[in-house]
Short mmCIF file of C-alpha atoms in Angstrom, two decimals:
data_model
loop_
_atom_site.label_atom_id
_atom_site.label_comp_id
_atom_site.label_asym_id
_atom_site.label_seq_id
_atom_site.Cartn_x
_atom_site.Cartn_y
_atom_site.Cartn_z
CA MET A 14 -6.23 50.53 5.16
CA LYS A 15 -3.93 50.90 2.16
CA VAL A 16 -0.76 48.79 2.02
CA SER A 17 1.86 48.94 -0.74
CA THR A 18 5.58 48.20 -1.03
CA LYS A 19 8.55 50.22 -2.26
CA PRO A 20 11.85 48.50 -3.16
CA ARG A 21 14.79 49.74 -1.09
CA THR A 22 17.61 47.29 -1.80
CA SER A 23 17.91 43.84 -3.34
CA LEU A 24 17.13 42.35 0.08
CA PHE A 25 14.67 44.89 1.53
CA ASP A 26 11.37 46.50 0.56
CA GLU A 27 9.64 49.13 2.65
CA VAL A 28 5.95 48.57 3.34
CA LEU A 29 3.95 51.78 3.07
CA VAL A 30 0.79 51.87 5.18
CA GLU A 31 -1.96 54.48 5.11
CA GLY A 32 -5.17 54.62 7.11
CA SER A 33 -6.74 55.42 10.45
CA VAL A 34 -7.51 53.23 13.40
CA LEU A 35 -8.40 55.92 15.92
CA ALA A 36 -11.03 57.72 13.84
CA HIS A 37 -13.75 55.18 14.66
CA TYR A 38 -13.03 55.22 18.38
CA VAL A 39 -12.79 59.01 18.61
CA ALA A 40 -16.08 59.34 16.69
CA GLU A 41 -17.66 57.03 19.28
CA ARG A 42 -15.82 58.64 22.19
CA ASN A 43 -18.77 58.34 24.57
CA HIS A 44 -18.36 54.53 24.37
CA TYR A 45 -14.57 54.55 24.68
CA ASP A 46 -13.91 57.62 26.82
CA GLU A 47 -11.87 56.01 29.64
CA LEU A 48 -9.98 53.69 27.30
CA LEU A 49 -9.02 56.54 24.97
CA ASP A 50 -7.88 58.72 27.86
CA GLU A 51 -5.66 55.90 29.14
CA LEU A 52 -4.36 55.18 25.63
CA PHE A 53 -3.39 58.83 25.06
CA ARG A 54 -1.84 59.11 28.53
CA SER A 55 0.22 55.93 28.32
CA SER A 56 1.33 56.54 24.74
CA GLY A 57 2.53 60.00 25.78
CA GLU A 58 4.67 58.38 28.47
CA ALA A 59 6.04 55.85 25.97
CA ARG A 60 6.89 58.61 23.45
CA ASN A 61 8.79 60.45 26.17
CA MET A 62 10.73 57.29 27.00
CA ILE A 63 11.84 56.52 23.44
CA GLY A 64 12.31 60.14 22.39
CA GLY A 65 12.38 60.80 18.67
CA ARG A 66 13.51 57.31 17.76
CA CYS A 67 11.93 55.40 14.90
CA ILE A 68 10.30 52.03 15.55
CA TRP A 69 11.18 49.55 12.81
CA HIS A 70 9.26 46.33 12.18
CA ILE A 71 11.21 43.83 10.08
CA ASN A 72 9.62 40.64 8.81
CA SER A 73 9.49 38.63 5.60
CA THR A 74 6.07 39.37 4.09
CA ALA A 75 3.55 42.19 3.68
CA SER A 76 0.56 39.85 3.45
CA GLY A 77 -0.56 36.50 4.79
CA GLY A 78 0.31 35.21 8.19
CA GLY A 79 -0.61 36.70 11.54
CA VAL A 80 2.08 39.36 11.89
CA ALA A 81 1.58 40.82 8.41
CA GLU A 82 -2.17 40.95 8.97
CA MET A 83 -1.84 42.86 12.26
CA LEU A 84 0.98 45.26 11.39
CA PRO A 85 -0.98 47.71 9.19
CA HIS A 86 -3.41 48.46 12.03
CA HIS A 87 -0.62 48.48 14.60
CA ILE A 88 1.49 50.88 12.52
CA CYS A 89 -1.42 53.24 11.79
CA LEU A 90 -2.43 53.35 15.45
CA LEU A 91 1.10 54.10 16.63
CA ARG A 92 1.53 56.81 13.99
CA GLU A 93 -1.76 58.40 15.04
CA LEU A 94 -0.44 58.40 18.60
CA GLY A 95 2.65 60.32 17.48
CA PHE A 96 5.24 57.58 16.96
CA ASP A 97 7.52 57.31 13.92
CA VAL A 98 6.93 53.69 12.79
CA ARG A 99 8.33 51.94 9.70
CA TRP A 100 8.07 48.43 8.25
CA LEU A 101 10.65 46.57 6.18
CA ILE A 102 10.37 43.24 4.41
CA PHE A 103 13.53 41.14 4.42
CA LYS A 104 13.75 39.08 1.21
CA PRO A 105 16.55 36.53 1.49
CA LYS A 106 16.99 34.19 -1.44
CA GLU A 107 17.84 31.17 0.73
CA GLU A 108 14.78 28.96 1.32
CA GLN A 109 16.48 27.50 4.40
CA PHE A 110 16.09 30.92 6.08
CA PHE A 111 12.32 30.55 5.95
CA GLN A 112 12.46 26.88 6.90
CA PHE A 113 14.41 27.84 10.03
CA THR A 114 12.07 30.69 11.05
CA LYS A 115 9.02 28.44 10.56
CA ALA A 116 10.64 25.63 12.53
CA LEU A 117 11.66 28.04 15.29
CA HIS A 118 8.10 29.38 15.47
CA ASN A 119 6.69 25.87 15.68
CA SER A 120 9.16 24.89 18.39
CA LEU A 121 7.95 27.85 20.49
CA HIS A 122 4.56 26.12 20.47
CA ASP A 123 6.02 22.85 21.75
CA VAL A 124 6.06 21.19 18.34
CA LYS A 125 9.04 18.87 17.94
CA VAL A 126 11.11 20.04 14.99
CA ALA A 127 13.73 17.86 13.32
CA GLY A 128 16.73 19.50 11.69
CA LEU A 129 16.52 22.90 13.39
CA ASN A 130 20.23 22.87 14.22
CA ASP A 131 21.07 21.99 10.60
CA LEU A 132 19.11 25.03 9.36
CA LEU A 133 20.71 27.50 11.80
CA PRO A 134 23.86 28.16 9.70
CA HIS A 135 21.67 29.01 6.67
CA TYR A 136 19.59 31.38 8.79
CA LEU A 137 22.70 33.12 10.15
CA GLU A 138 24.23 33.43 6.69
CA ALA A 139 21.07 34.96 5.21
CA SER A 140 20.76 37.29 8.19
CA GLN A 141 24.32 38.51 7.75
CA LYS A 142 23.69 39.16 4.06
CA GLY A 143 20.66 41.19 5.03
CA ALA A 144 22.63 43.34 7.45
CA ILE A 145 20.40 42.15 10.27
CA LEU A 146 22.98 40.75 12.66
CA ARG A 147 26.08 42.92 12.39
CA HIS A 148 25.02 45.96 10.38
CA ARG A 149 21.34 46.52 11.11
CA ARG A 150 21.95 49.83 12.86
CA LYS A 151 24.03 51.21 10.01
CA ALA A 152 21.53 50.06 7.36
CA LEU A 153 18.53 51.53 9.15
CA ARG A 154 20.36 54.73 10.06
CA SER A 155 21.18 55.32 6.38
CA TRP A 156 17.45 55.26 5.55
CA LYS A 157 16.35 57.30 8.53
CA GLY A 158 19.33 59.59 8.97
CA SER A 159 19.06 58.91 12.70
CA SER A 160 21.73 58.57 15.33
CA GLY A 161 21.17 56.89 18.65
CA LEU A 162 19.24 54.05 17.03
CA MET A 163 18.09 51.51 19.56
CA ALA A 164 17.07 48.00 18.47
CA PHE A 165 14.86 45.45 20.20
CA TRP A 166 15.32 41.98 18.80
#
């Protein structure tokens, strides 16, 4: 798996991912026959549902942490199944943005977090600067040239 980054704007880099996930399983098809058939069938249904839309992953790092470690394999697999998948890194300069996201993550795991409400305004401000809250569709459309962009947040 090859992972590199390409600067897009002062606040965003695109993560470029190359590699294959399916090759191993297809080569060993006799061990994975039923699973592969179901994977190809269900991914065909999913592609039909989303049409030609691009799937964008947006996070804050290309390495380290659980999400960044899983995304290269996830992206390669989805591309091999016929999906258009992209990955952006959001690089806000405000440290409070990251403090909020970490605190929010911890609170989802029932960890008591002090000061979460105090960090929220910093998170919202950084998000607005990054065109994530109000302008995310316009920003992504300008890179993709796509209309009918649908976002899951």
